[in-house]
XYZ file of C-alpha atoms in Angstrom:
680
model
C -23.482 -35.924 20.811
C -25.847 -33.780 23.132
C -28.752 -36.287 22.543
C -26.599 -39.189 23.168
C -25.375 -37.662 26.453
C -28.934 -37.638 27.738
C -29.217 -41.157 27.391
C -26.393 -42.604 29.192
C -28.188 -45.644 29.888
C -27.907 -46.527 25.923
C -24.121 -46.470 26.155
C -22.129 -49.680 26.127
C -18.433 -49.057 26.353
C -16.962 -52.506 25.751
C -13.416 -54.243 24.905
C -13.048 -57.184 22.526
C -10.036 -59.148 24.370
C -8.220 -62.519 23.960
C -5.251 -64.698 23.370
C -3.384 -63.836 20.027
C -5.037 -65.544 16.869
C -8.496 -66.099 18.775
C -10.029 -63.848 16.206
C -10.665 -60.727 18.243
C -10.114 -58.276 15.254
C -12.332 -60.600 13.128
C -15.010 -60.222 15.523
C -14.472 -56.354 15.683
C -14.568 -55.989 11.764
C -17.818 -58.006 11.604
C -19.300 -56.067 14.563
C -18.509 -52.838 12.301
C -19.964 -54.174 9.100
C -23.157 -55.399 10.605
C -23.488 -51.959 12.814
C -23.116 -50.097 9.303
C -20.098 -48.619 10.413
C -18.019 -50.198 7.749
C -19.632 -50.863 4.250
C -17.062 -53.589 3.624
C -15.656 -56.487 5.862
C -11.855 -55.858 6.286
C -10.049 -59.220 6.841
C -7.035 -59.358 8.908
C -5.227 -61.953 6.640
C -5.631 -59.301 3.850
C -4.014 -56.379 5.769
C -7.280 -54.592 5.333
C -8.851 -54.836 8.634
C -9.944 -51.333 9.644
C -8.993 -51.586 13.373
C -5.544 -52.706 12.504
C -4.632 -49.422 10.884
C -1.047 -49.367 11.606
C 1.387 -50.600 8.624
C 3.081 -52.779 10.892
C 0.071 -54.593 12.006
C -1.191 -54.730 8.336
C 1.964 -56.539 7.501
C 2.512 -58.656 10.523
C -1.606 -59.579 10.676
C -1.409 -58.866 14.547
C -3.121 -56.180 16.904
C -0.374 -53.971 18.259
C -2.418 -51.075 19.678
C -5.779 -50.885 21.011
C -7.637 -49.257 18.460
C -11.270 -47.263 19.698
C -14.359 -46.994 17.373
C -18.029 -46.088 17.861
C -20.922 -47.850 16.320
C -24.718 -48.000 16.924
C -26.921 -51.256 17.375
C -30.703 -50.938 18.044
C -30.637 -47.367 19.197
C -27.444 -48.083 21.560
C -24.248 -46.358 21.113
C -21.321 -48.967 21.392
C -17.816 -47.446 21.996
C -15.523 -50.555 21.081
C -11.743 -51.081 21.968
C -10.266 -53.993 20.006
C -7.249 -54.782 21.999
C -3.923 -56.932 21.314
C -3.576 -60.466 22.114
C 0.289 -60.524 22.043
C 1.722 -60.610 25.629
C 4.275 -57.972 24.576
C 1.499 -55.506 24.477
C -0.291 -56.381 27.507
C -0.138 -52.687 28.685
C -2.577 -51.909 25.730
C -5.190 -54.442 27.326
C -4.503 -53.089 30.991
C -5.159 -49.499 30.120
C -8.223 -50.187 28.096
C -9.708 -52.527 30.788
C -9.313 -49.854 33.109
C -11.930 -47.139 31.422
C -14.359 -49.877 29.931
C -17.524 -50.998 31.479
C -17.870 -54.472 30.059
C -15.833 -56.897 27.831
C -16.342 -59.564 25.325
C -13.678 -62.422 25.882
C -12.886 -64.286 22.599
C -11.910 -67.904 22.856
C -10.657 -70.246 19.968
C -13.061 -73.054 19.683
C -9.973 -75.451 19.339
C -7.281 -73.731 21.815
C -10.072 -72.851 24.555
C -8.534 -70.992 27.224
C -5.154 -70.352 26.294
C -2.256 -68.385 28.293
C -2.709 -64.780 27.278
C -6.522 -65.571 27.688
C -5.945 -66.202 31.443
C -3.772 -62.933 31.653
C -6.532 -60.609 30.171
C -9.221 -62.292 32.256
C -7.373 -61.732 35.402
C -6.868 -58.023 34.110
C -10.423 -57.726 33.586
C -11.114 -59.264 37.339
C -8.744 -56.625 38.563
C -10.896 -53.785 37.330
C -14.108 -55.594 38.095
C -15.248 -55.831 34.410
C -18.571 -57.831 33.749
C -17.611 -60.193 30.531
C -19.374 -62.073 28.019
C -17.607 -65.106 26.241
C -17.594 -65.850 22.806
C -16.159 -69.453 21.515
C -15.159 -68.510 18.054
C -13.863 -70.581 15.319
C -16.604 -73.329 15.690
C -16.043 -74.155 11.848
C -12.619 -75.251 12.373
C -11.388 -78.751 12.632
C -10.888 -79.926 16.541
C -13.523 -77.220 17.652
C -15.121 -78.375 21.132
C -17.526 -76.006 22.400
C -18.184 -77.807 25.767
C -14.524 -78.422 26.267
C -13.771 -74.682 25.964
C -16.514 -73.773 28.545
C -15.171 -76.643 30.813
C -11.706 -74.735 30.468
C -13.398 -71.499 31.571
C -14.238 -73.225 34.978
C -11.088 -75.138 35.410
C -8.566 -72.221 34.215
C -10.565 -69.251 35.164
C -12.544 -70.052 37.852
C -15.637 -68.566 35.975
C -19.171 -69.285 36.378
C -20.285 -69.761 32.717
C -23.940 -69.825 31.723
C -24.574 -71.311 28.138
C -26.811 -69.176 26.223
C -26.501 -70.852 22.792
C -25.523 -73.985 21.719
C -23.725 -74.826 18.288
C -25.422 -76.835 15.453
C -22.878 -78.919 14.106
C -19.260 -78.427 14.407
C -16.033 -78.131 12.064
C -17.134 -78.111 8.387
C -20.849 -78.973 9.482
C -21.147 -75.915 11.908
C -24.511 -74.500 10.713
C -25.760 -71.892 13.047
C -26.712 -71.784 16.946
C -29.480 -72.722 18.875
C -30.806 -69.517 21.058
C -31.743 -71.149 24.383
C -33.940 -68.253 25.454
C -35.897 -68.255 22.395
C -35.657 -71.685 21.765
C -35.094 -71.399 18.126
C -32.081 -72.137 15.557
C -30.529 -69.122 14.031
C -29.025 -69.533 10.563
C -27.126 -67.304 8.636
C -27.238 -66.535 4.971
C -23.849 -66.801 3.144
C -24.929 -64.717 0.033
C -25.257 -61.674 2.134
C -22.036 -61.985 4.004
C -24.119 -62.910 7.208
C -25.933 -59.708 7.105
C -29.303 -61.502 6.693
C -30.198 -64.286 9.250
C -33.311 -66.191 10.229
C -34.948 -68.109 12.869
C -35.962 -71.920 12.250
C -37.249 -74.637 14.375
C -34.557 -76.635 16.481
C -33.660 -79.792 14.482
C -35.158 -82.973 16.084
C -32.009 -84.457 17.004
C -30.938 -81.458 19.124
C -34.564 -81.093 20.561
C -33.598 -83.096 23.757
C -30.224 -81.428 24.186
C -31.471 -78.038 24.027
C -34.198 -78.735 26.591
C -31.538 -79.919 29.058
C -29.318 -76.880 28.597
C -32.244 -74.563 28.828
C -33.176 -76.047 32.005
C -29.725 -75.462 33.010
C -30.206 -71.982 32.197
C -33.128 -71.376 34.122
C -31.369 -72.954 37.301
C -28.413 -70.432 36.770
C -30.981 -67.565 36.764
C -32.879 -69.046 39.737
C -29.802 -68.941 41.920
C -29.951 -65.228 41.321
C -33.760 -64.311 41.467
C -36.186 -65.759 44.243
C -39.207 -65.347 41.871
C -37.560 -67.388 39.013
C -36.750 -70.194 41.688
C -40.356 -70.324 42.883
C -41.783 -70.493 39.311
C -39.140 -73.248 38.496
C -39.996 -75.479 41.469
C -43.702 -75.016 40.643
C -42.866 -75.948 37.078
C -44.331 -72.464 35.840
C -43.685 -71.333 32.373
C -41.173 -68.706 32.913
C -40.920 -65.612 30.307
C -37.719 -65.171 28.625
C -37.326 -61.867 29.667
C -37.705 -62.712 33.143
C -34.681 -64.917 32.562
C -32.718 -62.321 30.702
C -33.174 -59.747 33.248
C -31.788 -62.084 36.174
C -29.058 -63.180 34.025
C -28.080 -59.387 33.303
C -28.076 -58.687 36.998
C -25.671 -61.580 37.808
C -23.593 -60.757 34.734
C -23.047 -57.097 35.751
C -22.754 -58.198 39.516
C -19.597 -60.494 38.311
C -21.390 -63.650 39.405
C -22.088 -65.193 35.921
C -20.561 -65.184 32.476
C -23.122 -65.688 29.543
C -21.500 -67.776 26.973
C -22.281 -67.596 22.896
C -20.573 -69.328 20.110
C -19.936 -68.869 16.479
C -17.539 -68.283 13.460
C -16.341 -64.636 12.801
C -14.499 -65.717 9.663
C -17.499 -67.416 8.239
C -19.794 -64.613 9.357
C -22.141 -66.611 11.786
C -22.966 -65.422 15.230
C -22.178 -61.480 15.515
C -25.687 -60.135 15.531
C -26.928 -62.291 18.669
C -23.395 -61.390 20.205
C -24.361 -57.573 19.537
C -27.834 -58.248 21.172
C -26.074 -59.780 24.198
C -23.789 -56.711 24.757
C -26.861 -54.576 24.987
C -28.918 -57.065 27.225
C -26.081 -58.414 29.445
C -23.272 -55.901 29.767
C -23.696 -52.631 31.918
C -24.184 -49.073 30.782
C -22.029 -46.417 32.556
C -24.925 -45.863 34.975
C -24.941 -49.702 36.112
C -21.450 -49.934 37.357
C -20.130 -48.596 40.421
C -19.100 -45.060 40.304
C -15.490 -44.666 40.034
C -13.996 -43.097 43.120
C -10.990 -40.772 43.437
C -9.310 -38.799 46.058
C -9.140 -34.986 46.912
C -5.568 -34.369 46.287
C -5.770 -31.757 48.880
C -7.535 -33.459 51.603
C -6.598 -37.019 50.472
C -10.248 -37.973 51.267
C -12.039 -40.445 48.989
C -14.757 -38.723 46.742
C -17.043 -39.716 43.737
C -19.000 -37.779 41.062
C -22.176 -39.023 39.779
C -22.132 -40.027 35.791
C -24.249 -36.833 34.970
C -23.284 -33.847 32.756
C -23.988 -31.460 35.392
C -21.741 -33.089 37.845
C -18.263 -31.720 38.320
C -15.782 -32.883 35.628
C -13.698 -36.070 35.933
C -11.891 -37.951 33.122
C -9.121 -40.232 32.654
C -6.354 -40.042 30.046
C -5.685 -43.800 29.578
C -3.768 -43.800 26.250
C -1.397 -41.347 24.464
C -0.638 -41.469 20.640
C 1.656 -39.705 18.126
C -0.135 -40.012 15.026
C 1.501 -38.094 12.116
C 3.934 -36.729 14.701
C 0.906 -35.057 16.599
C 0.023 -36.013 20.352
C -3.380 -37.352 20.656
C -4.708 -38.452 24.228
C -7.664 -40.695 24.735
C -9.757 -40.076 27.470
C -12.763 -41.569 29.126
C -15.209 -39.190 30.698
C -16.746 -40.540 33.910
C -18.687 -37.207 34.920
C -19.243 -33.588 33.728
C -18.333 -32.365 30.218
C -15.474 -31.624 28.041
C -15.856 -28.809 25.985
C -13.572 -27.543 22.854
C -11.656 -24.424 23.886
C -12.068 -24.687 27.683
C -9.199 -25.018 30.510
C -9.216 -28.274 32.604
C -6.882 -29.010 35.598
C -4.657 -31.911 35.850
C -4.184 -32.537 39.762
C -1.181 -34.997 39.420
C 1.053 -32.328 37.764
C -0.917 -29.307 39.312
C -1.138 -27.980 35.876
C -3.668 -26.381 33.738
C -4.196 -28.013 30.322
C -6.232 -26.284 27.282
C -8.732 -28.348 25.265
C -8.010 -27.333 21.739
C -10.094 -30.373 19.990
C -12.415 -33.167 20.766
C -12.432 -36.015 18.274
C -15.097 -38.956 17.874
C -12.580 -41.830 17.032
C -13.028 -44.754 14.413
C -9.429 -46.492 14.493
C -7.275 -43.606 12.793
C -10.009 -41.618 11.449
C -11.816 -38.932 13.579
C -15.023 -36.923 13.521
C -14.631 -33.270 15.235
C -17.151 -32.701 18.103
C -17.704 -29.570 20.383
C -18.423 -31.355 23.476
C -18.630 -34.901 25.166
C -20.323 -36.120 28.394
C -20.181 -38.974 30.903
C -19.548 -42.310 29.246
C -17.783 -41.109 26.530
C -14.469 -42.260 25.000
C -12.792 -39.949 22.976
C -9.489 -38.305 21.394
C -8.274 -35.047 22.975
C -5.910 -32.537 21.316
C -4.211 -29.895 23.254
C -2.958 -31.164 26.515
C 0.613 -30.867 26.483
C 1.880 -32.408 29.538
C -0.566 -34.909 30.650
C 0.178 -38.487 30.070
C -1.075 -41.916 30.535
C -2.981 -42.362 33.686
C -3.518 -38.404 34.421
C -6.564 -37.179 35.521
C -8.391 -33.928 34.005
C -10.861 -31.868 36.091
C -11.910 -28.717 37.231
C -9.513 -26.725 39.330
C -12.495 -25.530 41.724
C -13.835 -29.297 42.278
C -10.466 -31.426 42.062
C -10.506 -35.180 41.977
C -7.599 -37.664 41.439
C -8.552 -40.838 39.814
C -6.475 -44.048 40.187
C -3.652 -44.234 37.955
C -2.974 -47.272 35.650
C -0.544 -50.028 36.565
C 2.554 -50.495 34.473
C 4.819 -53.506 34.077
C 8.667 -53.736 34.167
C 10.579 -54.304 31.162
C 12.470 -57.686 30.894
C 14.571 -57.030 27.756
C 16.665 -54.232 26.049
C 18.502 -53.171 22.876
C 20.905 -50.629 22.420
C 20.133 -48.076 19.588
C 22.240 -45.283 17.767
C 21.620 -42.882 15.215
C 23.493 -44.039 11.504
C 24.291 -40.425 11.182
C 25.412 -37.363 13.394
C 22.570 -35.126 12.181
C 20.081 -37.765 13.401
C 21.087 -37.521 17.181
C 18.887 -34.954 18.503
C 16.044 -36.008 16.351
C 16.462 -39.519 17.715
C 16.194 -38.551 21.317
C 13.039 -36.532 20.334
C 11.578 -39.645 18.719
C 12.195 -41.903 21.729
C 10.712 -39.265 23.960
C 7.684 -39.630 21.775
C 7.520 -43.380 22.208
C 8.208 -43.222 25.986
C 5.230 -40.953 26.742
C 2.966 -42.937 24.505
C 4.071 -46.383 26.078
C 4.374 -46.914 29.745
C 6.313 -50.277 29.394
C 9.015 -48.866 27.517
C 11.921 -47.445 29.639
C 15.155 -45.696 28.309
C 18.293 -44.657 29.693
C 21.752 -43.382 28.003
C 24.818 -45.916 28.560
C 27.434 -43.433 29.832
C 30.076 -45.692 28.609
C 29.143 -45.838 24.778
C 26.700 -42.894 24.297
C 24.106 -45.485 23.181
C 20.498 -45.118 24.192
C 19.193 -48.316 25.671
C 15.569 -49.231 25.126
C 14.203 -51.619 27.658
C 10.842 -53.313 26.807
C 8.271 -56.377 27.072
C 9.964 -58.708 24.642
C 11.693 -58.963 21.280
C 8.340 -58.324 19.177
C 7.722 -55.067 21.264
C 11.348 -53.701 20.678
C 11.353 -54.891 17.103
C 7.860 -52.920 16.101
C 9.471 -49.894 18.057
C 12.350 -49.654 16.018
C 10.217 -50.335 12.775
C 7.898 -47.263 13.747
C 10.886 -45.098 14.031
C 11.962 -45.844 10.758
C 8.789 -45.934 9.414
C 6.931 -42.991 10.690
C 9.603 -40.598 11.792
C 12.372 -41.567 9.094
C 14.858 -41.988 11.667
C 17.605 -44.611 10.525
C 19.123 -46.227 13.611
C 21.623 -49.137 14.265
C 20.484 -51.518 16.600
C 22.417 -53.941 18.859
C 21.478 -57.315 19.998
C 18.725 -58.068 22.644
C 20.016 -58.107 26.000
C 18.286 -59.445 29.142
C 17.458 -56.906 31.807
C 18.395 -58.447 35.110
C 17.707 -57.372 38.856
C 20.207 -57.306 41.590
C 19.266 -58.188 45.280
C 21.175 -58.741 48.393
C 21.908 -61.765 50.572
C 22.117 -60.371 54.161
C 21.261 -57.420 56.386
C 23.797 -54.539 56.810
C 23.867 -51.227 58.546
C 25.616 -48.323 57.129
C 26.515 -44.598 57.915
C 27.207 -41.870 55.756
C 28.288 -38.238 56.490
C 27.752 -35.561 53.721
C 29.627 -32.356 55.101
C 30.541 -29.879 52.002
C 30.215 -26.200 51.376
C 28.724 -25.596 48.012
C 28.034 -21.893 46.651
C 28.505 -20.361 50.109
C 25.961 -22.734 51.696
C 27.232 -25.486 54.116
C 25.596 -28.685 53.321
C 25.634 -31.145 56.355
C 23.606 -34.628 57.058
C 24.376 -37.465 58.819
C 22.285 -40.599 57.959
C 22.185 -43.993 59.225
C 20.188 -46.718 57.375
C 19.617 -50.742 57.507
C 19.364 -52.859 54.426
C 17.528 -56.117 54.641
C 16.661 -58.635 51.919
C 12.669 -59.360 51.561
C 11.216 -62.618 49.943
C 11.178 -62.973 46.501
C 8.525 -60.736 44.420
C 8.102 -58.622 47.581
C 9.349 -55.762 45.711
C 11.170 -52.484 47.493
C 10.000 -50.893 50.793
C 11.367 -47.839 52.711
C 10.550 -47.565 56.472
C 11.516 -44.467 58.618
C 12.256 -45.420 62.243
C 13.315 -42.060 63.336
C 11.609 -39.875 65.688
C 11.806 -35.971 65.934
C 9.809 -33.523 67.833
C 9.315 -31.271 64.977
C 6.784 -33.001 62.586
C 7.630 -30.576 59.873
C 11.282 -31.587 59.926
C 10.199 -35.162 60.378
C 8.246 -34.977 57.313
C 10.749 -33.194 55.201
C 13.721 -35.477 56.040
C 11.463 -38.615 55.309
C 10.372 -37.442 52.102
C 13.709 -36.510 50.539
C 15.427 -39.681 52.171
C 12.891 -41.811 50.590
C 13.055 -40.076 47.127
C 16.627 -40.539 47.215
C 16.804 -44.149 48.402
C 14.078 -45.068 45.654
C 16.128 -43.400 43.087
C 19.421 -45.068 44.091
C 17.934 -48.554 43.949
C 17.202 -47.893 40.212
C 20.949 -48.860 40.077
C 22.774 -51.674 42.052
C 26.386 -51.865 43.119
C 27.067 -55.308 41.147
C 26.242 -54.596 37.680
C 24.191 -51.353 37.769
C 20.679 -53.268 37.348
C 17.699 -52.176 39.257
C 17.862 -53.553 42.884
C 14.825 -55.790 43.804
C 13.334 -57.010 46.837
C 14.909 -54.847 49.388
C 14.020 -53.160 52.508
C 15.756 -49.935 53.735
C 15.094 -48.368 57.009
C 16.225 -44.972 57.854
C 17.698 -45.467 61.543
C 19.092 -42.366 62.574
C 19.205 -38.774 61.187
C 21.462 -35.505 62.391
C 21.597 -32.102 61.005
C 23.653 -29.260 62.400
C 20.949 -26.294 60.933
C 17.500 -26.209 61.894
C 16.291 -27.515 58.476
C 19.037 -29.368 56.489
C 19.238 -28.928 52.628
C 17.759 -31.416 50.414
C 21.307 -31.921 48.633
C 22.925 -32.893 51.933
C 19.863 -35.352 52.424
C 19.804 -36.975 49.093
C 23.779 -37.045 48.971
C 24.254 -38.677 52.427
C 21.419 -41.421 51.737
C 22.685 -42.307 48.337
C 26.132 -42.883 49.809
C 24.969 -44.853 52.562
C 22.675 -46.961 50.376
C 25.693 -47.698 47.854
C 28.052 -48.924 50.738
C 25.255 -50.921 52.426
C 24.527 -52.544 48.998
C 28.116 -53.333 48.231
C 28.712 -55.051 51.482
C 25.208 -57.181 51.660
C 26.705 -59.846 49.304
C 24.629 -58.644 46.185
C 23.731 -61.279 43.476
C 21.797 -61.226 39.914
C 18.350 -62.075 39.448
C 17.083 -63.174 35.855
C 13.754 -63.129 34.296
C 11.882 -66.527 34.232
C 9.272 -67.137 31.657
C 6.241 -69.243 31.340
C 6.443 -71.116 28.010
C 3.653 -72.856 26.363
C 4.400 -75.006 23.530
C 1.896 -76.513 20.845
C 3.703 -79.623 19.114
C 2.635 -82.250 16.997
C 3.222 -85.783 18.614
C 5.830 -86.920 16.367
C 8.286 -84.002 17.319
C 7.781 -84.217 20.917
C 10.987 -85.831 21.737
C 13.179 -83.112 19.727
C 11.351 -80.234 21.360
C 11.492 -81.466 24.585
C 15.252 -82.190 24.236
C 16.047 -78.717 22.804
C 14.021 -77.191 25.662
C 16.001 -79.270 28.333
C 19.424 -78.034 26.701
C 18.048 -74.458 27.170
C 17.462 -74.715 30.868
C 13.750 -75.191 30.521
C 11.944 -77.287 33.359
C 8.603 -78.964 32.045
C 5.697 -78.452 34.268
C 2.910 -80.343 32.547
C 2.138 -82.014 29.192
C -1.391 -82.003 28.304
C -2.601 -83.817 25.143
C -5.009 -81.521 22.893
C -6.811 -82.388 19.511
C -3.909 -83.956 17.405
C -1.155 -82.059 19.463
C 0.513 -82.059 22.688
C 0.684 -78.792 25.008
C 3.906 -78.540 26.713
C 3.954 -76.333 29.705
C 7.494 -74.979 30.837
C 9.692 -72.508 32.753
C 12.736 -71.169 31.074
C 15.127 -68.479 31.862
C 14.707 -65.652 29.143
C 18.168 -65.515 28.340
C 18.254 -68.772 26.947
C 15.156 -68.305 24.567
C 16.876 -65.595 22.266
C 16.192 -67.257 18.797
C 14.069 -70.064 20.087
C 11.411 -69.759 17.502
C 13.576 -70.592 14.831
C 14.957 -73.609 16.567
C 11.359 -74.588 17.284
C 10.226 -74.032 13.609
C 13.340 -76.253 12.346
C 12.667 -79.260 14.777
C 9.104 -79.522 13.938
C 8.870 -78.821 10.105
C 7.162 -75.406 11.075
C 4.383 -76.911 12.694
C 4.937 -76.285 16.366
C 4.170 -72.907 17.750
C 4.912 -71.408 21.341
C 3.985 -68.261 23.438
C 5.975 -67.097 26.624
C 5.107 -64.428 29.101
C 7.061 -63.324 32.113
C 6.699 -65.398 35.215
C 9.120 -64.036 38.036
C 12.854 -63.259 38.794
C 15.043 -65.819 40.255
C 18.590 -66.408 41.309
C 20.970 -66.883 38.135
C-alpha cells in the first residue's frame, strides 16, 4: 500500500449506480474480469456474481448491500463500490456516494432514465460527485441511445456530451465509434470481450460520426478558450487537448461524458475503464472534505497527504459471520494497525486491531493505509455509520450521513423462549448496520416492532436473521408507519414539583405548539430570556432534548409527530439550577397536553408509483389502481408498452405486485418510492 499511497493522483474511488435491472452488477463483474481481479465472469442470473456475495442476493438476483472491491487498470488503482438499485436500499447508495470521488451511472438502453436513476442521480448531485453515463443493453429490442441521452437532459437536467456512438442496435449492435479517435471499436466474442480492436468507421456512419465529433468539440470549446479559437479558425484540434477540457468540465460538474455498450455481451467496458481514468477525479482533484473542530465549532480541513493529521469517515458497518466490520474512507493522514484513534462524536478512543483491503466478502490484511483509501477496519467497538476517526490532539468532525425515515413496520417475536435474548442481540446488530432500520418494543404485546423502507427491506432482514444468525422468529403482517400532526396552535403550562430521594425537583414550563406546512419537519425555538447565560443554555438544552424525545410518540395513536413548531415561552425554577429530571418531566407533560388539545390527525405515507404495462392490459391496470385510491399523473408511451406515473397511499399497495401480475398475465412491472406524508 505504501507505494500506492504516494501516488494518490492514480487513485479512482468510484461507484456504479442505477435503477434496478439496468445492469450495474453485470458492468461491475466485467470490470473485475478485464482488470484481472476475477478469472471468471460471474453472472447475476446464475447467482455467481462476485459483488453479489450474500445468499439472499444470489437467490433473488438483486444487489442488497453495497460491495467494495479494488482493482488496477493502466497503473491506476480503482476502488469500486457496486450499489443496489432497489429503492428499499437507497441508504446504501447514499452512504457510498458520501465517500466516493466519482460515479458511473448505468442506464438501460430501453428504459432510459427510470425513477431510481433519478433518485441516485440527485444523491450524487447532493454530494457533488462527478459522473460518467454508460447506456447499457444496446443489444436489447427497443434500445434507443439518443432517446436515453434526451431523457438525461429532460429528467436529470444533465449536460451530456456524447463520446461514443453505437454501431447498429438491438441484435445488430456491433460495437462503438470512438469520437475522439474517430475509429470503430469491435470486441472479439471468442475471448469473452477481453480482446478488442480498432477499425475504420463504416461508410454509412462517417457523416453522423463527423457531426457528433463537431458537437463534442463545441462542448469542449465552451470550457476552453484555446479550443474555441482553434475551432473558429477551423484548425485541427488534438484529441488530448479535447480530453483535457472534457475532464476539467466533468470534474467541475459541468458535463457528463456518455458512453455505450452491452455489458452482458461483453462490449464497451474497456473504453469505460479508460474514461474512469481520463474523466473522473482522483482524491486530489476534488475539493478537500471540510469538517468542524468539535471544541471550537470552527471549520477546518486537512490536505489529502499521509503526513497531514488523520481524518477518516466510517460510512458503513457490517456484521459478517457475527463479527463487526467497519468500512472507512481515509481523507488525510494514515490509519495503522495496533494504533489508537479518536471518535469526536462519541468522545471515545478506539483501537485499530486490523486493516483490510476489501474484495466483496474476501479481504487481505494490510498494515497501514493512507489518504484516498477505502478499507475495512476491525477493532472499533462503539463507532457506527457516519462517525469520524481522527487523532485526539488534532480533532476534526466530518459531516454525518443523512438517513431516511421508515414507512413500513412488522412485529416479530422469537418462536422459543430461549431465543428471546438472542433476538434482541441480533436486532441490535442489524440496527447498528442499517440506519434506515428502526426498532421499538410494543409495551402491550412485548413484541419487537421493526420499521424499514419497504416490504422487501424487512423481508430480507428477517431472512438474514434466520439464515445468518439461526434465529427463528414469528412475523406479523406489515403495517404502515403513520405520522401525527396538529391542526391548531395551543398554549400549555405544566408544573413538576416532587421530592425524589431527598431532592426537591421543581420546574414550571410554558410552551406553545403550532402546525407547520407539510414536509417542514419539527422545530424547537426558545423565546425565554435569562440573565445567567449558563442557566439559559442549560434550560434550553434539556427542554429541547425532552421535546424532541416526546415528539417521537404522539397523543392520538403513539405515532411520531411531524411538522410541528414547539416554542418555549416561559420557565421558572425555585433553586439556582433546576434538576434535569424536573425540566424534562415538566416539558414532556406540557407537550403531551398541548398535542392532545391541538386537534391531532393522522398522516399516511404516499408513494410515487411507476407501472410499465403492455397496451392491451391498460384498462384493467388503471381500474385496479383507481380502486386502491391511486391518482394517475401521467401516461407516457414507450417502446411497445405504456408507462403509468401515479401516486397512491402505501396502505393500499400491500399485495399490489400479485394483483398486477394476475391482471397482466405476468407482463407488467412496477416500482414505488416514498413521496410524502399526507392527511388520511
